[in-house]
Short mmCIF file of C-alpha atoms and ligand atoms in Angstrom, two decimals:
data_model
loop_
_atom_site.label_atom_id
_atom_site.label_comp_id
_atom_site.label_asym_id
_atom_site.label_seq_id
_atom_site.Cartn_x
_atom_site.Cartn_y
_atom_site.Cartn_z
CA MET Q 1 11.40 20.55 -27.15
CA MET Q 2 11.41 20.92 -23.32
CA LYS Q 3 7.75 21.77 -23.21
CA ASP Q 4 6.66 18.54 -24.60
CA GLU Q 5 8.92 16.27 -22.48
CA PHE Q 6 6.92 13.38 -21.03
CA ILE Q 7 6.50 13.68 -17.15
CA PRO Q 8 5.85 10.18 -15.59
CA LEU Q 9 3.52 9.74 -12.60
CA SER Q 10 5.92 7.61 -10.35
CA VAL Q 11 9.10 5.90 -11.75
CA PRO Q 12 12.08 4.33 -9.99
CA THR Q 13 15.28 6.49 -9.27
CA LEU Q 14 18.30 4.03 -9.52
CA HIS Q 15 21.23 6.40 -8.97
CA GLY Q 16 22.87 4.33 -6.03
CA ASN Q 17 24.72 1.11 -5.83
CA GLU Q 18 22.14 -0.92 -7.82
CA TRP Q 19 24.23 -1.63 -10.41
CA GLU Q 20 27.30 -2.65 -8.51
CA PHE Q 21 25.29 -4.97 -6.14
CA VAL Q 22 23.44 -6.65 -9.02
CA LYS Q 23 26.93 -6.99 -10.80
CA ASP Q 24 28.23 -8.71 -7.64
CA CYS Q 25 25.19 -11.27 -7.83
CA LEU Q 26 26.13 -11.87 -11.56
CA ASP Q 27 29.83 -12.09 -10.91
CA THR Q 28 29.36 -14.51 -7.97
CA ASN Q 29 26.58 -16.62 -9.59
CA TRP Q 30 24.23 -15.87 -6.80
CA VAL Q 31 21.28 -14.74 -8.58
CA SER Q 32 18.50 -16.97 -7.44
CA SER Q 33 17.09 -18.10 -3.97
CA VAL Q 34 20.33 -18.31 -2.29
CA GLY Q 35 22.75 -15.36 -1.54
CA SER Q 36 23.51 -12.83 1.04
CA TYR Q 37 21.42 -9.89 -0.30
CA VAL Q 38 18.05 -11.31 0.74
CA THR Q 39 19.31 -11.41 4.49
CA ARG Q 40 20.81 -7.90 4.10
CA PHE Q 41 17.60 -6.48 2.61
CA GLU Q 42 15.51 -8.00 5.39
CA GLU Q 43 17.91 -6.70 8.08
CA ASP Q 44 17.84 -3.30 6.43
CA ILE Q 45 13.99 -3.17 6.56
CA GLN Q 46 13.93 -4.43 9.99
CA THR Q 47 16.39 -1.70 11.18
CA PHE Q 48 14.56 1.01 9.38
CA THR Q 49 10.97 0.09 10.52
CA ARG Q 50 12.03 -1.28 13.97
CA ALA Q 51 10.22 -4.43 13.29
CA SER Q 52 11.58 -7.38 15.16
CA HIS Q 53 11.48 -9.70 11.94
CA ALA Q 54 11.17 -9.10 8.14
CA VAL Q 55 10.56 -11.81 5.56
CA ALA Q 56 11.18 -10.88 2.02
CA THR Q 57 8.75 -12.01 -0.69
CA MET Q 58 8.26 -11.84 -4.46
CA ASN Q 59 5.77 -8.93 -4.23
CA GLY Q 60 3.27 -7.28 -1.89
CA THR Q 61 0.40 -9.42 -2.87
CA SER Q 62 1.94 -12.62 -2.05
CA ALA Q 63 3.02 -11.02 1.33
CA LEU Q 64 -0.66 -10.25 1.92
CA HIS Q 65 -1.81 -13.67 0.94
CA VAL Q 66 0.42 -15.37 3.28
CA SER Q 67 -0.25 -13.04 6.11
CA LEU Q 68 -3.89 -13.64 5.82
CA ARG Q 69 -3.26 -17.30 5.72
CA LEU Q 70 -1.09 -17.00 8.97
CA LEU Q 71 -3.81 -15.31 10.81
CA GLY Q 72 -5.96 -18.19 10.20
CA VAL Q 73 -8.53 -16.82 7.55
CA GLN Q 74 -10.29 -19.67 6.22
CA ALA Q 75 -12.53 -20.37 3.08
CA GLY Q 76 -16.05 -19.02 3.63
CA GLU Q 77 -15.04 -16.29 6.08
CA LEU Q 78 -15.32 -12.54 5.60
CA VAL Q 79 -12.35 -10.06 5.73
CA ILE Q 80 -12.88 -6.40 6.23
CA VAL Q 81 -11.11 -4.31 3.46
CA PRO Q 82 -11.54 -0.58 2.75
CA ASN Q 83 -13.67 -0.04 -0.30
CA ILE Q 84 -10.85 2.45 -1.76
CA THR Q 85 -7.67 0.46 -2.12
CA PHE Q 86 -5.45 -1.27 -4.87
CA VAL Q 87 -7.30 -4.48 -5.99
CA ALA Q 88 -4.46 -6.74 -4.52
CA SER Q 89 -5.88 -6.23 -0.96
CA ALA Q 90 -9.15 -7.73 -1.92
CA ASN Q 91 -7.55 -10.50 -4.18
CA SER Q 92 -5.35 -11.66 -1.41
CA VAL Q 93 -8.60 -12.37 0.58
CA SER Q 94 -10.14 -14.23 -2.48
CA TYR Q 95 -7.20 -16.49 -2.87
CA LEU Q 96 -7.96 -18.14 0.42
CA GLY Q 97 -11.64 -18.74 -0.64
CA ALA Q 98 -12.62 -16.09 1.76
CA GLU Q 99 -14.67 -12.83 0.82
CA PRO Q 100 -13.89 -9.36 1.15
CA LEU Q 101 -16.39 -7.22 3.07
CA PHE Q 102 -15.96 -3.66 2.09
CA ILE Q 103 -16.12 -0.56 4.32
CA ASP Q 104 -16.53 3.00 2.92
CA VAL Q 105 -13.81 5.55 3.32
CA ASP Q 106 -13.59 8.78 5.25
CA GLN Q 107 -14.60 11.88 3.28
CA ASP Q 108 -11.34 13.71 4.34
CA SER Q 109 -8.56 11.08 4.75
CA TRP Q 110 -9.86 8.51 2.22
CA GLN Q 111 -8.76 5.82 4.73
CA MET Q 112 -11.34 3.29 6.09
CA ASP Q 113 -14.16 5.11 7.89
CA LEU Q 114 -13.68 3.76 11.55
CA ASP Q 115 -17.10 5.14 12.71
CA LEU Q 116 -18.71 2.99 10.06
CA LEU Q 117 -16.52 -0.07 11.02
CA PHE Q 118 -17.50 0.33 14.62
CA ASP Q 119 -21.20 0.79 13.91
CA PHE Q 120 -21.32 -2.16 11.62
CA LEU Q 121 -19.56 -4.45 14.02
CA LEU Q 122 -21.69 -3.34 16.96
CA LYS Q 123 -25.10 -3.83 15.02
CA GLU Q 124 -24.46 -6.51 12.46
CA THR Q 125 -22.20 -8.91 14.38
CA ILE Q 126 -22.33 -11.18 17.30
CA GLN Q 127 -19.77 -12.86 19.39
CA SER Q 128 -19.56 -16.58 19.54
CA ASP Q 129 -17.31 -19.26 20.61
CA LYS Q 130 -16.02 -19.37 17.02
CA GLY Q 131 -15.27 -15.75 16.93
CA CYS Q 132 -17.06 -12.63 15.61
CA LEU Q 133 -19.93 -13.72 13.33
CA HIS Q 134 -21.80 -11.52 10.82
CA LYS Q 135 -25.37 -12.05 11.79
CA LYS Q 136 -27.12 -12.19 8.56
CA SER Q 137 -24.87 -14.62 6.72
CA GLY Q 138 -23.63 -16.42 9.83
CA LYS Q 139 -20.05 -16.02 8.43
CA LYS Q 140 -17.06 -15.44 10.64
CA ILE Q 141 -15.03 -12.11 10.34
CA GLY Q 142 -11.77 -13.57 9.91
CA ALA Q 143 -9.68 -10.50 9.80
CA ILE Q 144 -9.54 -6.66 9.37
CA MET Q 145 -7.12 -5.43 6.58
CA ALA Q 146 -5.93 -1.93 7.46
CA VAL Q 147 -4.83 -0.23 4.26
CA HIS Q 148 -2.46 2.80 4.64
CA VAL Q 149 -3.88 4.41 1.56
CA LEU Q 150 -1.37 6.76 -0.24
CA GLY Q 151 1.03 6.32 2.74
CA ASN Q 152 -1.46 8.11 4.92
CA MET Q 153 -2.78 6.19 8.04
CA CYS Q 154 -6.05 6.34 10.12
CA ALA Q 155 -6.14 6.56 13.83
CA MET Q 156 -4.39 3.27 14.35
CA ASP Q 157 -5.06 3.05 18.16
CA GLU Q 158 -8.81 3.34 17.39
CA LEU Q 159 -8.56 0.62 14.79
CA LEU Q 160 -6.76 -1.51 16.96
CA SER Q 161 -8.98 -1.10 20.05
CA ILE Q 162 -12.17 -1.73 17.56
CA ALA Q 163 -10.55 -4.98 16.61
CA ASP Q 164 -9.64 -5.79 19.99
CA ARG Q 165 -13.15 -5.27 21.34
CA PHE Q 166 -14.72 -7.40 18.69
CA LYS Q 167 -11.79 -9.94 18.79
CA ILE Q 168 -10.81 -9.73 15.17
CA PRO Q 169 -7.13 -9.96 14.20
CA VAL Q 170 -5.61 -7.25 12.12
CA VAL Q 171 -3.18 -7.31 9.20
CA GLU Q 172 -1.66 -4.20 7.74
CA ASP Q 173 -1.37 -3.47 3.92
CA ALA Q 174 1.45 -1.11 4.28
CA THR Q 175 2.44 -1.66 0.78
CA GLU Q 176 2.31 2.10 0.09
CA ALA Q 177 3.51 3.24 3.31
CA LEU Q 178 7.18 2.47 3.83
CA GLY Q 179 8.54 5.26 6.06
CA SER Q 180 5.00 6.43 7.20
CA THR Q 181 4.62 6.65 11.04
CA TYR Q 182 1.90 7.16 13.68
CA TYR Q 183 3.05 8.71 16.85
CA GLY Q 184 6.58 7.78 15.53
CA LYS Q 185 5.76 4.10 15.02
CA HIS Q 186 6.14 2.68 11.53
CA ALA Q 187 3.26 1.54 9.35
CA GLY Q 188 3.35 -2.10 9.00
CA THR Q 189 4.37 -2.64 12.73
CA PHE Q 190 1.09 -2.22 14.49
CA ALA Q 191 -0.63 -5.61 13.77
CA PRO Q 192 0.84 -8.99 14.34
CA LEU Q 193 1.56 -9.04 10.62
CA GLY Q 194 2.28 -6.09 8.09
CA THR Q 195 3.19 -6.12 4.52
CA LEU Q 196 5.28 -3.93 2.23
CA SER Q 197 5.71 -3.77 -1.57
CA PHE Q 198 8.70 -2.83 -3.76
CA ASN Q 199 6.97 -2.66 -7.12
CA GLY Q 200 8.31 -0.14 -9.52
CA ASN Q 201 5.86 2.49 -8.73
CA LYS Q 202 6.41 2.47 -4.94
CA LEU Q 203 8.73 4.54 -2.81
CA ILE Q 204 11.65 2.11 -3.25
CA THR Q 205 11.62 -0.63 -5.80
CA THR Q 206 13.29 -3.94 -6.46
CA GLY Q 207 11.43 -4.33 -9.73
CA GLY Q 208 9.10 -6.48 -7.84
CA GLY Q 209 9.15 -7.36 -4.41
CA GLY Q 210 7.46 -7.55 -0.87
CA MET Q 211 8.09 -7.93 2.78
CA ILE Q 212 6.08 -9.36 5.66
CA LEU Q 213 6.88 -7.55 9.04
CA SER Q 214 6.11 -9.08 12.32
CA ASP Q 215 7.14 -8.68 16.02
CA ASP Q 216 6.24 -12.27 16.58
CA GLY Q 217 9.13 -14.77 16.02
CA ASP Q 218 7.00 -17.60 15.70
CA LEU Q 219 4.82 -15.79 13.02
CA ALA Q 220 7.77 -14.72 11.19
CA ARG Q 221 9.34 -18.12 11.12
CA LYS Q 222 6.10 -19.57 9.72
CA ALA Q 223 6.16 -16.79 7.14
CA LYS Q 224 9.51 -17.72 5.98
CA HIS Q 225 8.51 -21.39 5.73
CA LEU Q 226 5.38 -20.98 3.90
CA THR Q 227 7.01 -18.55 1.31
CA THR Q 228 9.79 -20.98 0.71
CA THR Q 229 7.71 -23.98 -0.27
CA ALA Q 230 7.39 -25.17 3.36
CA LYS Q 231 10.85 -27.12 2.97
CA ALA Q 232 11.45 -28.83 6.34
CA ASP Q 233 14.75 -30.42 5.78
CA PRO Q 234 17.91 -28.86 4.55
CA THR Q 235 18.93 -31.82 2.27
CA GLU Q 236 15.82 -34.10 1.80
CA TYR Q 237 12.90 -32.79 -0.31
CA LEU Q 238 10.72 -32.82 2.78
CA HIS Q 239 7.91 -30.36 2.60
CA ASP Q 240 5.61 -30.55 5.70
CA GLU Q 241 2.69 -28.46 4.27
CA ILE Q 242 1.36 -26.87 1.09
CA GLY Q 243 3.72 -23.87 0.81
CA TYR Q 244 4.40 -21.28 -1.82
CA ASN Q 245 7.24 -20.28 -4.08
CA TYR Q 246 6.89 -16.74 -3.06
CA ARG Q 247 10.62 -15.98 -2.19
CA LEU Q 248 12.41 -12.81 -3.26
CA VAL Q 249 15.46 -13.68 -5.42
CA ASN Q 250 18.97 -12.57 -4.52
CA VAL Q 251 19.45 -10.38 -7.65
CA LEU Q 252 16.36 -8.34 -6.92
CA ALA Q 253 17.20 -8.12 -3.10
CA ALA Q 254 20.46 -6.72 -4.24
CA ILE Q 255 18.50 -3.67 -5.81
CA GLY Q 256 16.57 -3.37 -2.62
CA VAL Q 257 19.78 -2.95 -0.49
CA ALA Q 258 20.93 -0.22 -2.69
CA GLN Q 259 17.53 1.41 -2.66
CA MET Q 260 17.40 1.41 1.17
CA GLU Q 261 20.56 3.33 1.19
CA GLN Q 262 18.79 6.18 -0.48
CA LEU Q 263 15.39 5.97 1.34
CA GLN Q 264 15.77 8.94 3.60
CA GLY Q 265 16.60 11.01 0.52
CA PHE Q 266 13.55 9.89 -1.29
CA LEU Q 267 11.39 10.63 1.80
CA ASP Q 268 12.87 14.15 1.88
CA VAL Q 269 12.10 14.67 -1.73
CA ARG Q 270 8.52 13.44 -1.68
CA LYS Q 271 7.71 15.83 1.34
CA ARG Q 272 9.14 18.65 -0.64
CA ILE Q 273 7.18 17.78 -3.76
CA ALA Q 274 3.98 17.51 -1.71
CA ASP Q 275 4.50 20.71 0.00
CA LYS Q 276 5.17 22.52 -3.24
CA TYR Q 277 1.99 20.97 -4.90
CA LYS Q 278 -0.09 22.10 -1.88
CA LEU Q 279 1.42 25.67 -1.95
CA GLY Q 280 0.75 25.87 -5.78
CA LEU Q 281 -2.62 24.49 -5.83
CA GLU Q 282 -4.36 25.88 -2.64
CA SER Q 283 -5.50 28.94 -4.49
CA ILE Q 284 -7.68 27.08 -6.95
CA LYS Q 285 -11.17 27.00 -5.96
CA GLY Q 286 -12.58 23.47 -5.05
CA VAL Q 287 -9.20 21.74 -4.79
CA ALA Q 288 -8.97 19.66 -1.52
CA PHE Q 289 -6.05 17.75 0.01
CA GLN Q 290 -5.94 14.51 1.71
CA LYS Q 291 -6.49 15.11 5.47
CA VAL Q 292 -3.57 13.86 7.54
CA LEU Q 293 -4.02 13.44 11.45
CA PRO Q 294 -1.44 15.37 13.52
CA ALA Q 295 -0.09 12.08 14.81
CA VAL Q 296 0.71 10.90 11.37
CA GLN Q 297 3.78 11.59 9.34
CA PRO Q 298 3.02 10.20 5.85
CA ASN Q 299 5.65 9.25 3.41
CA TYR Q 300 3.73 11.24 0.58
CA TRP Q 301 4.35 8.58 -1.84
CA LEU Q 302 2.07 9.71 -4.56
CA PHE Q 303 0.59 13.17 -4.41
CA THR Q 304 -3.20 12.94 -4.90
CA ALA Q 305 -5.96 15.60 -4.52
CA LYS Q 306 -9.59 16.44 -5.20
CA PHE Q 307 -9.88 18.49 -8.23
CA PRO Q 308 -13.23 20.20 -9.84
CA LYS Q 309 -13.79 19.06 -13.44
CA GLN Q 310 -11.62 15.94 -12.76
CA ARG Q 311 -12.05 14.12 -16.00
CA GLU Q 312 -11.45 17.31 -18.11
CA LEU Q 313 -8.32 17.98 -16.19
CA LEU Q 314 -7.10 14.54 -16.41
CA ALA Q 315 -7.37 14.61 -20.28
CA TYR Q 316 -5.86 18.12 -20.39
CA LEU Q 317 -2.84 17.06 -18.17
CA ASN Q 318 -2.33 13.92 -20.32
CA ALA Q 319 -2.54 15.92 -23.69
CA HIS Q 320 0.20 17.99 -22.18
CA HIS Q 321 2.38 14.87 -21.76
CA ILE Q 322 1.91 14.83 -18.10
CA GLN Q 323 1.07 11.39 -16.72
CA ALA Q 324 -1.86 12.00 -14.32
CA ARG Q 325 -4.11 9.18 -13.14
CA PRO Q 326 -7.67 8.79 -11.50
CA PHE Q 327 -7.93 7.10 -8.28
CA TRP Q 328 -8.69 3.38 -8.12
CA ILE Q 329 -12.24 2.47 -9.05
CA PRO Q 330 -13.94 1.57 -5.77
CA MET Q 331 -13.74 -2.20 -5.02
CA ASN Q 332 -17.59 -2.77 -4.79
CA GLN Q 333 -17.79 -1.62 -8.57
CA LEU Q 334 -15.39 -4.19 -9.83
CA PRO Q 335 -17.14 -6.95 -11.85
CA MET Q 336 -15.92 -9.83 -9.44
CA TYR Q 337 -16.74 -7.82 -6.29
CA THR Q 338 -20.14 -6.39 -7.12
CA SER Q 339 -21.97 -8.98 -4.95
CA CYS Q 340 -19.81 -8.66 -1.86
CA LEU Q 341 -21.11 -6.86 1.11
CA TYR Q 342 -20.42 -3.01 0.99
CA VAL Q 343 -21.04 -1.06 4.13
CA GLN Q 344 -21.86 2.71 3.55
CA LYS Q 345 -24.06 5.63 4.32
CA GLN Q 346 -23.19 8.11 1.53
CA ASP Q 347 -20.86 6.13 -0.86
CA ILE Q 348 -17.98 8.34 -0.24
CA SER Q 349 -15.79 6.14 -2.34
CA GLN Q 350 -17.74 7.10 -5.35
CA GLU Q 351 -17.18 10.75 -4.63
CA VAL Q 352 -13.49 10.25 -3.92
CA TYR Q 353 -13.18 8.25 -7.21
CA LYS Q 354 -14.94 10.92 -9.19
CA SER Q 355 -12.71 13.76 -7.75
CA CYS Q 356 -9.39 12.63 -7.08
CA ILE Q 357 -6.26 12.98 -9.47
CA SER Q 358 -2.76 11.68 -8.72
CA LEU Q 359 0.04 13.89 -10.03
CA PRO Q 360 3.77 13.09 -10.93
CA SER Q 361 5.47 12.48 -7.72
CA SER Q 362 8.86 10.57 -8.61
CA SER Q 363 11.76 10.97 -6.48
CA ASN Q 364 13.54 12.32 -9.45
CA LEU Q 365 11.08 14.88 -10.52
CA THR Q 366 12.70 18.04 -11.19
CA GLU Q 367 11.82 21.55 -9.89
CA GLU Q 368 11.22 22.72 -13.54
CA GLN Q 369 9.04 19.69 -14.11
CA GLN Q 370 6.94 20.22 -11.14
CA ALA Q 371 6.62 23.98 -12.03
CA ARG Q 372 5.44 22.91 -15.48
CA VAL Q 373 2.76 20.56 -14.00
CA LEU Q 374 1.48 23.37 -11.91
CA ASP Q 375 1.44 25.88 -14.85
CA VAL Q 376 -0.56 23.35 -17.00
CA ILE Q 377 -3.01 22.94 -14.16
CA HIS Q 378 -3.37 26.78 -13.57
CA SER Q 379 -3.81 27.39 -17.33
CA PHE Q 380 -6.54 24.65 -17.41
CA TYR Q 381 -8.57 26.49 -14.64
CA ALA Q 382 -7.91 30.02 -16.29
CA LYS Q 383 -9.63 28.79 -19.60
C1 PLP W 401 1.17 -1.99 -4.47
C2 PLP W 401 -0.01 -2.35 -3.64
C3 PLP W 401 -0.40 -3.76 -3.48
C4 PLP W 401 0.31 -4.86 -4.09
O1 PLP W 401 1.70 -4.88 -4.03
P1 PLP W 401 2.43 -5.66 -5.30
O2 PLP W 401 3.83 -5.64 -4.96
O3 PLP W 401 2.17 -4.89 -6.55
O4 PLP W 401 1.95 -7.11 -5.39
C5 PLP W 401 -1.26 -4.15 -2.54
N1 PLP W 401 -1.91 -3.10 -1.91
C6 PLP W 401 -1.88 -1.69 -2.13
C7 PLP W 401 -2.72 -0.95 -1.54
C8 PLP W 401 -1.01 -1.46 -3.19
O5 PLP W 401 -0.74 -0.22 -3.51
#
């Protein structure tokens, strides 16, 4: 029964050389931490994003953790994170004993609200010889994490100039934004350190994997060192600091190399999917799309829009075997983060959470499947 076929939200498309490259790893016995695919994958990402350096990691979360550590974030400090993001953004801060400080998001783009960020830094922080201090708690603001939510981007020049003015280093969580650009420059290459993810639901996947991008050779070298147990000698077990076993293994990097060969095709398909959803949904009263700045070319990773009667529509779609999801619960509402600072005026996060739905957006979504998703949505509102 075609009608009841399950349509997933975002699943991998593995139609290229994945099998051949993985087989090569198995045939040659190079499955683990040594082998040529890790280097090839890093070079492919480097070439595509035009980052000077790329360091593969086991996932996006570990890439964020190490990047924050390399920026010098210390226990007891605060790190600014948008209130709408995946929990890994905030968790990576906590791993260092630092605390996330959440900034509400913009009503239309759902990215960190830069006016709110500026206002907060201007009124509630003070510069000292230790850096930018939060007046009330006396804690240092160790970093700003720019998250490119859903592959969209905020005005990066504005964010960077705010960070510069208040002397706070920036790290980019570009885990959802491989292929997204701002004035032609790739997400993940604006800050000293940027991060990517190759989890199964992302634009390309290695099963699990991540990458740290940097234009700074010294930072990239340190990133490689920290993610490979800080081994300081090729033969002796000499480790010169407490590192992490965060490396990406060769057999997974092999999948990444094959996925990179298909990346441009995936980007083209995702844009077509987004365009078709917009065309098919714009006539429905109360539906609102994510605002994209003219300078931004998003990767349209996961199509998400605001819908009236969100909870009912979600249930209706899932009852029709269409996997649709609500947005992330805002970070300030998660049990471990309720006591953290949350800077907001109208709690836009809550409104975004209460109205957004993500729709099936896989690179292998067929035209027939997408037409069915649209039909089901229209039939819901016609009820
Ligand atoms: C996917 C994701 C991560 C984490 O990546 P993993 O590879 O799953 O560890 C971090 N931040 C955001 C915004 C993400 O979407």
